[in-house]
PDB file of N, CA and C in Angstrom:
ATOM      1  N   TYR A  23       0.794  -1.207   0.000  1.00  0.00           N
ATOM      2  CA  TYR A  23       0.000   0.000   0.000  1.00  0.00           C
ATOM      3  C   TYR A  23       0.835   1.270   0.000  1.00  0.00           C
ATOM      4  N   LEU A  24       2.153   1.099   0.013  1.00  0.00           N
ATOM      5  CA  LEU A  24       3.060   2.241  -0.018  1.00  0.00           C
ATOM      6  C   LEU A  24       2.955   2.939  -1.370  1.00  0.00           C
ATOM      7  N   VAL A  25       2.744   4.241  -1.342  1.00  0.00           N
ATOM      8  CA  VAL A  25       2.665   5.021  -2.577  1.00  0.00           C
ATOM      9  C   VAL A  25       4.081   5.356  -3.008  1.00  0.00           C
ATOM     10  N   LYS A  26       4.450   4.907  -4.179  1.00  0.00           N
ATOM     11  CA  LYS A  26       5.803   5.148  -4.681  1.00  0.00           C
ATOM     12  C   LYS A  26       5.922   6.570  -5.219  1.00  0.00           C
ATOM     13  N   GLY A  27       7.125   7.123  -5.119  1.00  0.00           N
ATOM     14  CA  GLY A  27       7.383   8.439  -5.666  1.00  0.00           C
ATOM     15  C   GLY A  27       7.125   9.577  -4.699  1.00  0.00           C
ATOM     16  N   CYS A  28       6.874   9.257  -3.440  1.00  0.00           N
ATOM     17  CA  CYS A  28       6.679  10.295  -2.423  1.00  0.00           C
ATOM     18  C   CYS A  28       7.970  10.464  -1.634  1.00  0.00           C
ATOM     19  N   MET A  29       8.256  11.691  -1.227  1.00  0.00           N
ATOM     20  CA  MET A  29       9.450  11.944  -0.413  1.00  0.00           C
ATOM     21  C   MET A  29       9.326  11.239   0.945  1.00  0.00           C
ATOM     22  N   SER A  30       8.153  11.268   1.500  1.00  0.00           N
ATOM     23  CA  SER A  30       7.878  10.622   2.781  1.00  0.00           C
ATOM     24  C   SER A  30       7.274   9.254   2.512  1.00  0.00           C
ATOM     25  N   GLN A  31       7.176   8.463   3.548  1.00  0.00           N
ATOM     26  CA  GLN A  31       6.464   7.205   3.400  1.00  0.00           C
ATOM     27  C   GLN A  31       4.983   7.504   3.552  1.00  0.00           C
ATOM     28  N   LEU A  32       4.214   7.095   2.558  1.00  0.00           N
ATOM     29  CA  LEU A  32       2.784   7.351   2.533  1.00  0.00           C
ATOM     30  C   LEU A  32       2.077   6.074   2.106  1.00  0.00           C
ATOM     31  N   TRP A  33       1.084   5.691   2.886  1.00  0.00           N
ATOM     32  CA  TRP A  33       0.334   4.476   2.594  1.00  0.00           C
ATOM     33  C   TRP A  33      -1.097   4.834   2.245  1.00  0.00           C
ATOM     34  N   LEU A  34      -1.619   4.184   1.225  1.00  0.00           N
ATOM     35  CA  LEU A  34      -2.995   4.351   0.774  1.00  0.00           C
ATOM     36  C   LEU A  34      -3.634   2.971   0.765  1.00  0.00           C
ATOM     37  N   VAL A  35      -4.639   2.795   1.621  1.00  0.00           N
ATOM     38  CA  VAL A  35      -5.308   1.500   1.730  1.00  0.00           C
ATOM     39  C   VAL A  35      -6.727   1.646   1.181  1.00  0.00           C
ATOM     40  N   PRO A  36      -7.014   0.954   0.075  1.00  0.00           N
ATOM     41  CA  PRO A  36      -8.333   1.066  -0.541  1.00  0.00           C
ATOM     42  C   PRO A  36      -9.277  -0.023  -0.028  1.00  0.00           C
ATOM     43  N   SER A  37     -10.562   0.255  -0.161  1.00  0.00           N
ATOM     44  CA  SER A  37     -11.557  -0.791   0.054  1.00  0.00           C
ATOM     45  C   SER A  37     -12.728  -0.520  -0.885  1.00  0.00           C
ATOM     46  N   PHE A  38     -13.510  -1.557  -1.120  1.00  0.00           N
ATOM     47  CA  PHE A  38     -14.643  -1.468  -2.039  1.00  0.00           C
ATOM     48  C   PHE A  38     -15.779  -2.258  -1.426  1.00  0.00           C
ATOM     49  N   ASP A  39     -16.831  -1.552  -1.038  1.00  0.00           N
ATOM     50  CA  ASP A  39     -17.946  -2.199  -0.360  1.00  0.00           C
ATOM     51  C   ASP A  39     -19.243  -1.520  -0.779  1.00  0.00           C
ATOM     52  N   GLY A  40     -20.233  -2.315  -1.117  1.00  0.00           N
ATOM     53  CA  GLY A  40     -21.523  -1.772  -1.505  1.00  0.00           C
ATOM     54  C   GLY A  40     -21.468  -0.910  -2.749  1.00  0.00           C
ATOM     55  N   GLY A  41     -20.499  -1.164  -3.610  1.00  0.00           N
ATOM     56  CA  GLY A  41     -20.366  -0.413  -4.842  1.00  0.00           C
ATOM     57  C   GLY A  41     -19.655   0.923  -4.697  1.00  0.00           C
ATOM     58  N   LEU A  42     -19.128   1.194  -3.484  1.00  0.00           N
ATOM     59  CA  LEU A  42     -18.449   2.462  -3.231  1.00  0.00           C
ATOM     60  C   LEU A  42     -16.998   2.232  -2.840  1.00  0.00           C
ATOM     61  N   VAL A  43     -16.138   3.145  -3.256  1.00  0.00           N
ATOM     62  CA  VAL A  43     -14.726   3.078  -2.890  1.00  0.00           C
ATOM     63  C   VAL A  43     -14.517   3.820  -1.574  1.00  0.00           C
ATOM     64  N   SER A  44     -13.483   3.412  -0.874  1.00  0.00           N
ATOM     65  CA  SER A  44     -13.109   4.077   0.377  1.00  0.00           C
ATOM     66  C   SER A  44     -11.598   3.999   0.496  1.00  0.00           C
ATOM     67  N   PHE A  45     -11.010   5.038   1.074  1.00  0.00           N
ATOM     68  CA  PHE A  45      -9.559   5.084   1.205  1.00  0.00           C
ATOM     69  C   PHE A  45      -9.175   5.512   2.616  1.00  0.00           C
ATOM     70  N   GLN A  46      -8.174   4.858   3.147  1.00  0.00           N
ATOM     71  CA  GLN A  46      -7.551   5.231   4.408  1.00  0.00           C
ATOM     72  C   GLN A  46      -6.101   5.554   4.095  1.00  0.00           C
ATOM     73  N   VAL A  47      -5.527   6.518   4.803  1.00  0.00           N
ATOM     74  CA  VAL A  47      -4.145   6.912   4.553  1.00  0.00           C
ATOM     75  C   VAL A  47      -3.371   7.018   5.866  1.00  0.00           C
ATOM     76  N   ASP A  48      -2.059   6.933   5.718  1.00  0.00           N
ATOM     77  CA  ASP A  48      -1.161   7.190   6.835  1.00  0.00           C
ATOM     78  C   ASP A  48       0.181   7.606   6.246  1.00  0.00           C
ATOM     79  N   SER A  49       0.943   8.350   7.015  1.00  0.00           N
ATOM     80  CA  SER A  49       2.253   8.803   6.568  1.00  0.00           C
ATOM     81  C   SER A  49       3.133   9.049   7.770  1.00  0.00           C
ATOM     82  N   ASP A  50       4.428   9.077   7.525  1.00  0.00           N
ATOM     83  CA  ASP A  50       5.375   9.377   8.592  1.00  0.00           C
ATOM     84  C   ASP A  50       5.645  10.877   8.689  1.00  0.00           C
ATOM     85  N   ALA A  51       4.948  11.688   7.887  1.00  0.00           N
ATOM     86  CA  ALA A  51       5.134  13.136   7.901  1.00  0.00           C
ATOM     87  C   ALA A  51       3.772  13.827   7.896  1.00  0.00           C
ATOM     88  N   ALA A  52       3.671  14.934   8.617  1.00  0.00           N
ATOM     89  CA  ALA A  52       2.392  15.602   8.832  1.00  0.00           C
ATOM     90  C   ALA A  52       1.789  16.201   7.555  1.00  0.00           C
ATOM     91  N   ILE A  53       2.577  16.909   6.763  1.00  0.00           N
ATOM     92  CA  ILE A  53       2.021  17.573   5.580  1.00  0.00           C
ATOM     93  C   ILE A  53       1.480  16.548   4.569  1.00  0.00           C
ATOM     94  N   PRO A  54       2.255  15.543   4.192  1.00  0.00           N
ATOM     95  CA  PRO A  54       1.707  14.550   3.260  1.00  0.00           C
ATOM     96  C   PRO A  54       0.489  13.817   3.835  1.00  0.00           C
ATOM     97  N   LYS A  55       0.523  13.551   5.124  1.00  0.00           N
ATOM     98  CA  LYS A  55      -0.611  12.862   5.747  1.00  0.00           C
ATOM     99  C   LYS A  55      -1.867  13.722   5.661  1.00  0.00           C
ATOM    100  N   GLY A  56      -1.733  15.020   5.896  1.00  0.00           N
ATOM    101  CA  GLY A  56      -2.881  15.916   5.822  1.00  0.00           C
ATOM    102  C   GLY A  56      -3.444  16.027   4.422  1.00  0.00           C
ATOM    103  N   ILE A  57      -2.574  16.182   3.442  1.00  0.00           N
ATOM    104  CA  ILE A  57      -3.034  16.289   2.053  1.00  0.00           C
ATOM    105  C   ILE A  57      -3.655  14.974   1.603  1.00  0.00           C
ATOM    106  N   ALA A  58      -3.029  13.867   1.986  1.00  0.00           N
ATOM    107  CA  ALA A  58      -3.575  12.555   1.631  1.00  0.00           C
ATOM    108  C   ALA A  58      -4.935  12.338   2.294  1.00  0.00           C
ATOM    109  N   ALA A  59      -5.093  12.819   3.523  1.00  0.00           N
ATOM    110  CA  ALA A  59      -6.378  12.689   4.220  1.00  0.00           C
ATOM    111  C   ALA A  59      -7.466  13.460   3.484  1.00  0.00           C
ATOM    112  N   ILE A  60      -7.122  14.629   2.947  1.00  0.00           N
ATOM    113  CA  ILE A  60      -8.097  15.406   2.165  1.00  0.00           C
ATOM    114  C   ILE A  60      -8.516  14.611   0.931  1.00  0.00           C
ATOM    115  N   LEU A  61      -7.532  14.081   0.208  1.00  0.00           N
ATOM    116  CA  LEU A  61      -7.857  13.298  -0.987  1.00  0.00           C
ATOM    117  C   LEU A  61      -8.678  12.063  -0.633  1.00  0.00           C
ATOM    118  N   ALA A  62      -8.305  11.376   0.438  1.00  0.00           N
ATOM    119  CA  ALA A  62      -9.032  10.175   0.847  1.00  0.00           C
ATOM    120  C   ALA A  62     -10.481  10.510   1.191  1.00  0.00           C
ATOM    121  N   GLU A  63     -10.681  11.613   1.871  1.00  0.00           N
ATOM    122  CA  GLU A  63     -12.036  12.031   2.244  1.00  0.00           C
ATOM    123  C   GLU A  63     -12.872  12.377   1.014  1.00  0.00           C
ATOM    124  N   VAL A  64     -12.283  13.096   0.087  1.00  0.00           N
ATOM    125  CA  VAL A  64     -13.009  13.521  -1.118  1.00  0.00           C
ATOM    126  C   VAL A  64     -13.382  12.320  -1.983  1.00  0.00           C
ATOM    127  N   TYR A  65     -12.468  11.368  -2.132  1.00  0.00           N
ATOM    128  CA  TYR A  65     -12.709  10.239  -3.020  1.00  0.00           C
ATOM    129  C   TYR A  65     -13.462   9.090  -2.367  1.00  0.00           C
ATOM    130  N   SER A  66     -13.526   9.034  -1.066  1.00  0.00           N
ATOM    131  CA  SER A  66     -14.254   7.964  -0.378  1.00  0.00           C
ATOM    132  C   SER A  66     -15.757   8.206  -0.470  1.00  0.00           C
ATOM    133  N   GLY A  67     -16.496   7.119  -0.623  1.00  0.00           N
ATOM    134  CA  GLY A  67     -17.948   7.209  -0.711  1.00  0.00           C
ATOM    135  C   GLY A  67     -18.466   7.414  -2.121  1.00  0.00           C
ATOM    136  N   LEU A  68     -17.571   7.382  -3.094  1.00  0.00           N
ATOM    137  CA  LEU A  68     -17.956   7.521  -4.494  1.00  0.00           C
ATOM    138  C   LEU A  68     -18.014   6.154  -5.165  1.00  0.00           C
ATOM    139  N   THR A  69     -18.744   6.065  -6.243  1.00  0.00           N
ATOM    140  CA  THR A  69     -18.655   4.866  -7.066  1.00  0.00           C
ATOM    141  C   THR A  69     -17.304   4.912  -7.781  1.00  0.00           C
ATOM    142  N   PRO A  70     -16.837   3.790  -8.274  1.00  0.00           N
ATOM    143  CA  PRO A  70     -15.572   3.829  -9.023  1.00  0.00           C
ATOM    144  C   PRO A  70     -15.610   4.814 -10.185  1.00  0.00           C
ATOM    145  N   GLN A  71     -16.722   4.882 -10.911  1.00  0.00           N
ATOM    146  CA  GLN A  71     -16.802   5.798 -12.053  1.00  0.00           C
ATOM    147  C   GLN A  71     -16.758   7.254 -11.586  1.00  0.00           C
ATOM    148  N   GLU A  72     -17.440   7.564 -10.492  1.00  0.00           N
ATOM    149  CA  GLU A  72     -17.400   8.928  -9.962  1.00  0.00           C
ATOM    150  C   GLU A  72     -15.974   9.308  -9.563  1.00  0.00           C
ATOM    151  N   ALA A  73     -15.258   8.354  -8.958  1.00  0.00           N
ATOM    152  CA  ALA A  73     -13.870   8.608  -8.567  1.00  0.00           C
ATOM    153  C   ALA A  73     -12.992   8.829  -9.791  1.00  0.00           C
ATOM    154  N   LEU A  74     -13.256   8.074 -10.844  1.00  0.00           N
ATOM    155  CA  LEU A  74     -12.490   8.246 -12.082  1.00  0.00           C
ATOM    156  C   LEU A  74     -12.791   9.591 -12.739  1.00  0.00           C
ATOM    157  N   ASP A  75     -14.013  10.056 -12.610  1.00  0.00           N
ATOM    158  CA  ASP A  75     -14.418  11.316 -13.239  1.00  0.00           C
ATOM    159  C   ASP A  75     -13.968  12.549 -12.461  1.00  0.00           C
ATOM    160  N   LEU A  76     -13.632  12.379 -11.187  1.00  0.00           N
ATOM    161  CA  LEU A  76     -13.275  13.517 -10.344  1.00  0.00           C
ATOM    162  C   LEU A  76     -11.784  13.820 -10.464  1.00  0.00           C
ATOM    163  N   SER A  77     -11.471  15.006 -10.902  1.00  0.00           N
ATOM    164  CA  SER A  77     -10.078  15.435 -11.053  1.00  0.00           C
ATOM    165  C   SER A  77      -9.557  15.982  -9.724  1.00  0.00           C
ATOM    166  N   PRO A  78      -8.289  15.714  -9.404  1.00  0.00           N
ATOM    167  CA  PRO A  78      -7.714  16.269  -8.178  1.00  0.00           C
ATOM    168  C   PRO A  78      -7.340  17.747  -8.310  1.00  0.00           C
ATOM    169  N   ASP A  79      -7.774  18.393  -9.380  1.00  0.00           N
ATOM    170  CA  ASP A  79      -7.456  19.808  -9.607  1.00  0.00           C
ATOM    171  C   ASP A  79      -8.033  20.730  -8.542  1.00  0.00           C
ATOM    172  N   PHE A  80      -8.962  20.220  -7.736  1.00  0.00           N
ATOM    173  CA  PHE A  80      -9.539  21.061  -6.690  1.00  0.00           C
ATOM    174  C   PHE A  80      -8.468  21.529  -5.702  1.00  0.00           C
ATOM    175  N   LEU A  81      -7.385  20.760  -5.547  1.00  0.00           N
ATOM    176  CA  LEU A  81      -6.296  21.183  -4.662  1.00  0.00           C
ATOM    177  C   LEU A  81      -5.616  22.439  -5.209  1.00  0.00           C
ATOM    178  N   LYS A  82      -5.440  22.471  -6.505  1.00  0.00           N
ATOM    179  CA  LYS A  82      -4.838  23.647  -7.131  1.00  0.00           C
ATOM    180  C   LYS A  82      -5.773  24.847  -7.021  1.00  0.00           C
ATOM    181  N   ALA A  83      -7.059  24.613  -7.283  1.00  0.00           N
ATOM    182  CA  ALA A  83      -8.048  25.690  -7.197  1.00  0.00           C
ATOM    183  C   ALA A  83      -8.149  26.252  -5.775  1.00  0.00           C
ATOM    184  N   ALA A  84      -7.935  25.395  -4.782  1.00  0.00           N
ATOM    185  CA  ALA A  84      -7.997  25.833  -3.383  1.00  0.00           C
ATOM    186  C   ALA A  84      -6.705  26.505  -2.934  1.00  0.00           C
ATOM    187  N   GLY A  85      -5.682  26.482  -3.787  1.00  0.00           N
ATOM    188  CA  GLY A  85      -4.415  27.131  -3.461  1.00  0.00           C
ATOM    189  C   GLY A  85      -3.449  26.274  -2.677  1.00  0.00           C
ATOM    190  N   VAL A  86      -3.772  24.998  -2.517  1.00  0.00           N
ATOM    191  CA  VAL A  86      -2.902  24.102  -1.740  1.00  0.00           C
ATOM    192  C   VAL A  86      -1.576  23.879  -2.454  1.00  0.00           C
ATOM    193  N   GLU A  87      -1.632  23.625  -3.751  1.00  0.00           N
ATOM    194  CA  GLU A  87      -0.418  23.279  -4.494  1.00  0.00           C
ATOM    195  C   GLU A  87       0.626  24.394  -4.502  1.00  0.00           C
ATOM    196  N   GLU A  88       0.187  25.642  -4.449  1.00  0.00           N
ATOM    197  CA  GLU A  88       1.150  26.746  -4.511  1.00  0.00           C
ATOM    198  C   GLU A  88       2.040  26.802  -3.263  1.00  0.00           C
ATOM    199  N   HIS A  89       1.643  26.102  -2.210  1.00  0.00           N
ATOM    200  CA  HIS A  89       2.421  26.076  -0.980  1.00  0.00           C
ATOM    201  C   HIS A  89       3.284  24.822  -0.853  1.00  0.00           C
ATOM    202  N   LEU A  90       3.305  24.021  -1.904  1.00  0.00           N
ATOM    203  CA  LEU A  90       4.062  22.769  -1.879  1.00  0.00           C
ATOM    204  C   LEU A  90       5.295  22.862  -2.760  1.00  0.00           C
ATOM    205  N   SER A  91       6.345  22.188  -2.336  1.00  0.00           N
ATOM    206  CA  SER A  91       7.539  22.092  -3.173  1.00  0.00           C
ATOM    207  C   SER A  91       7.220  21.214  -4.385  1.00  0.00           C
ATOM    208  N   MET A  92       8.086  21.272  -5.366  1.00  0.00           N
ATOM    209  CA  MET A  92       7.903  20.449  -6.565  1.00  0.00           C
ATOM    210  C   MET A  92       7.860  18.962  -6.193  1.00  0.00           C
ATOM    211  N   ASN A  93       8.720  18.547  -5.274  1.00  0.00           N
ATOM    212  CA  ASN A  93       8.725  17.144  -4.850  1.00  0.00           C
ATOM    213  C   ASN A  93       7.402  16.745  -4.210  1.00  0.00           C
ATOM    214  N   ARG A  94       6.847  17.624  -3.372  1.00  0.00           N
ATOM    215  CA  ARG A  94       5.565  17.328  -2.731  1.00  0.00           C
ATOM    216  C   ARG A  94       4.436  17.307  -3.768  1.00  0.00           C
ATOM    217  N   ARG A  95       4.471  18.202  -4.742  1.00  0.00           N
ATOM    218  CA  ARG A  95       3.460  18.195  -5.811  1.00  0.00           C
ATOM    219  C   ARG A  95       3.530  16.892  -6.596  1.00  0.00           C
ATOM    220  N   ASN A  96       4.739  16.415  -6.841  1.00  0.00           N
ATOM    221  CA  ASN A  96       4.885  15.125  -7.519  1.00  0.00           C
ATOM    222  C   ASN A  96       4.296  14.004  -6.673  1.00  0.00           C
ATOM    223  N   GLY A  97       4.492  14.071  -5.381  1.00  0.00           N
ATOM    224  CA  GLY A  97       3.920  13.069  -4.473  1.00  0.00           C
ATOM    225  C   GLY A  97       2.404  13.079  -4.513  1.00  0.00           C
ATOM    226  N   VAL A  98       1.810  14.277  -4.542  1.00  0.00           N
ATOM    227  CA  VAL A  98       0.355  14.398  -4.641  1.00  0.00           C
ATOM    228  C   VAL A  98      -0.132  13.800  -5.959  1.00  0.00           C
ATOM    229  N   ALA A  99       0.586  14.074  -7.030  1.00  0.00           N
ATOM    230  CA  ALA A  99       0.223  13.512  -8.339  1.00  0.00           C
ATOM    231  C   ALA A  99       0.303  11.988  -8.308  1.00  0.00           C
ATOM    232  N   ASN A 100       1.331  11.442  -7.658  1.00  0.00           N
ATOM    233  CA  ASN A 100       1.453   9.985  -7.551  1.00  0.00           C
ATOM    234  C   ASN A 100       0.311   9.402  -6.727  1.00  0.00           C
ATOM    235  N   LEU A 101      -0.064  10.088  -5.656  1.00  0.00           N
ATOM    236  CA  LEU A 101      -1.186   9.636  -4.829  1.00  0.00           C
ATOM    237  C   LEU A 101      -2.484   9.659  -5.637  1.00  0.00           C
ATOM    238  N   ALA A 102      -2.732  10.740  -6.360  1.00  0.00           N
ATOM    239  CA  ALA A 102      -3.938  10.841  -7.184  1.00  0.00           C
ATOM    240  C   ALA A 102      -3.953   9.747  -8.255  1.00  0.00           C
ATOM    241  N   ARG A 103      -2.806   9.472  -8.829  1.00  0.00           N
ATOM    242  CA  ARG A 103      -2.699   8.411  -9.835  1.00  0.00           C
ATOM    243  C   ARG A 103      -3.015   7.048  -9.215  1.00  0.00           C
ATOM    244  N   GLN A 104      -2.550   6.820  -7.996  1.00  0.00           N
ATOM    245  CA  GLN A 104      -2.816   5.546  -7.321  1.00  0.00           C
ATOM    246  C   GLN A 104      -4.308   5.408  -6.994  1.00  0.00           C
ATOM    247  N   ILE A 105      -4.938   6.490  -6.543  1.00  0.00           N
ATOM    248  CA  ILE A 105      -6.384   6.466  -6.295  1.00  0.00           C
ATOM    249  C   ILE A 105      -7.117   6.119  -7.590  1.00  0.00           C
ATOM    250  N   HIS A 106      -6.698   6.735  -8.680  1.00  0.00           N
ATOM    251  CA  HIS A 106      -7.300   6.475  -9.988  1.00  0.00           C
ATOM    252  C   HIS A 106      -7.160   4.994 -10.367  1.00  0.00           C
ATOM    253  N   MET A 107      -5.982   4.431 -10.133  1.00  0.00           N
ATOM    254  CA  MET A 107      -5.753   3.023 -10.491  1.00  0.00           C
ATOM    255  C   MET A 107      -6.633   2.087  -9.653  1.00  0.00           C
ATOM    256  N   TYR A 108      -6.767   2.383  -8.355  1.00  0.00           N
ATOM    257  CA  TYR A 108      -7.659   1.566  -7.527  1.00  0.00           C
ATOM    258  C   TYR A 108      -9.101   1.690  -8.008  1.00  0.00           C
ATOM    259  N   ALA A 109      -9.540   2.895  -8.342  1.00  0.00           N
ATOM    260  CA  ALA A 109     -10.906   3.091  -8.832  1.00  0.00           C
ATOM    261  C   ALA A 109     -11.128   2.312 -10.124  1.00  0.00           C
ATOM    262  N   LEU A 110     -10.148   2.328 -10.988  1.00  0.00           N
ATOM    263  CA  LEU A 110     -10.233   1.576 -12.239  1.00  0.00           C
ATOM    264  C   LEU A 110     -10.346   0.076 -11.966  1.00  0.00           C
ATOM    265  N   SER A 111      -9.562  -0.415 -11.032  1.00  0.00           N
ATOM    266  CA  SER A 111      -9.614  -1.838 -10.660  1.00  0.00           C
ATOM    267  C   SER A 111     -10.971  -2.200 -10.064  1.00  0.00           C
ATOM    268  N   PHE A 112     -11.476  -1.331  -9.183  1.00  0.00           N
ATOM    269  CA  PHE A 112     -12.770  -1.599  -8.566  1.00  0.00           C
ATOM    270  C   PHE A 112     -13.901  -1.541  -9.600  1.00  0.00           C
ATOM    271  N   LYS A 113     -13.785  -0.669 -10.575  1.00  0.00           N
ATOM    272  CA  LYS A 113     -14.775  -0.605 -11.642  1.00  0.00           C
ATOM    273  C   LYS A 113     -14.791  -1.913 -12.413  1.00  0.00           C
ATOM    274  N   ALA A 114     -13.610  -2.449 -12.689  1.00  0.00           N
ATOM    275  CA  ALA A 114     -13.527  -3.726 -13.404  1.00  0.00           C
ATOM    276  C   ALA A 114     -14.150  -4.851 -12.572  1.00  0.00           C
ATOM    277  N   LEU A 115     -13.927  -4.833 -11.268  1.00  0.00           N
ATOM    278  CA  LEU A 115     -14.539  -5.850 -10.396  1.00  0.00           C
ATOM    279  C   LEU A 115     -16.057  -5.729 -10.390  1.00  0.00           C
ATOM    280  N   ALA A 116     -16.551  -4.508 -10.351  1.00  0.00           N
ATOM    281  CA  ALA A 116     -18.000  -4.281 -10.302  1.00  0.00           C
ATOM    282  C   ALA A 116     -18.683  -4.704 -11.587  1.00  0.00           C
ATOM    283  N   CYS A 117     -17.979  -4.646 -12.688  1.00  0.00           N
ATOM    284  CA  CYS A 117     -18.559  -4.992 -14.003  1.00  0.00           C
ATOM    285  C   CYS A 117     -18.395  -6.468 -14.328  1.00  0.00           C
ATOM    286  N   ARG A 118     -17.691  -7.182 -13.499  1.00  0.00           N
ATOM    287  CA  ARG A 118     -17.423  -8.590 -13.739  1.00  0.00           C
ATOM    288  C   ARG A 118     -18.715  -9.405 -13.614  1.00  0.00           C
ATOM    289  N   PRO A 119     -19.025 -10.256 -14.602  1.00  0.00           N
ATOM    290  CA  PRO A 119     -20.241 -11.094 -14.492  1.00  0.00           C
ATOM    291  C   PRO A 119     -20.085 -12.134 -13.393  1.00  0.00           C
ATOM    292  N   LEU A 120     -21.182 -12.460 -12.772  1.00  0.00           N
ATOM    293  CA  LEU A 120     -21.162 -13.457 -11.687  1.00  0.00           C
ATOM    294  C   LEU A 120     -21.066 -14.849 -12.195  1.00  0.00           C
TER     295      LEU A 120
END
């Protein structure tokens, strides 16, 4: 569950229940943990398709990214990419015939 490409150690634990995705996060550093918690909260409770359709650009619009170093922005992008990949996997599971 370790997210690769982050300066800090950051873990993203996905789950899929009742057709909805959910994410839990943890990190060894406060700033990445806080940003990851925001992303986890926003993306949790959505269907896989809703999660795929939702862009993480809201962080930029809220002004969060302008306060992050380039390395931290790359970490956020890697986290968003990992959330996207889990949503894609869960969508495939949901569409699987019984």
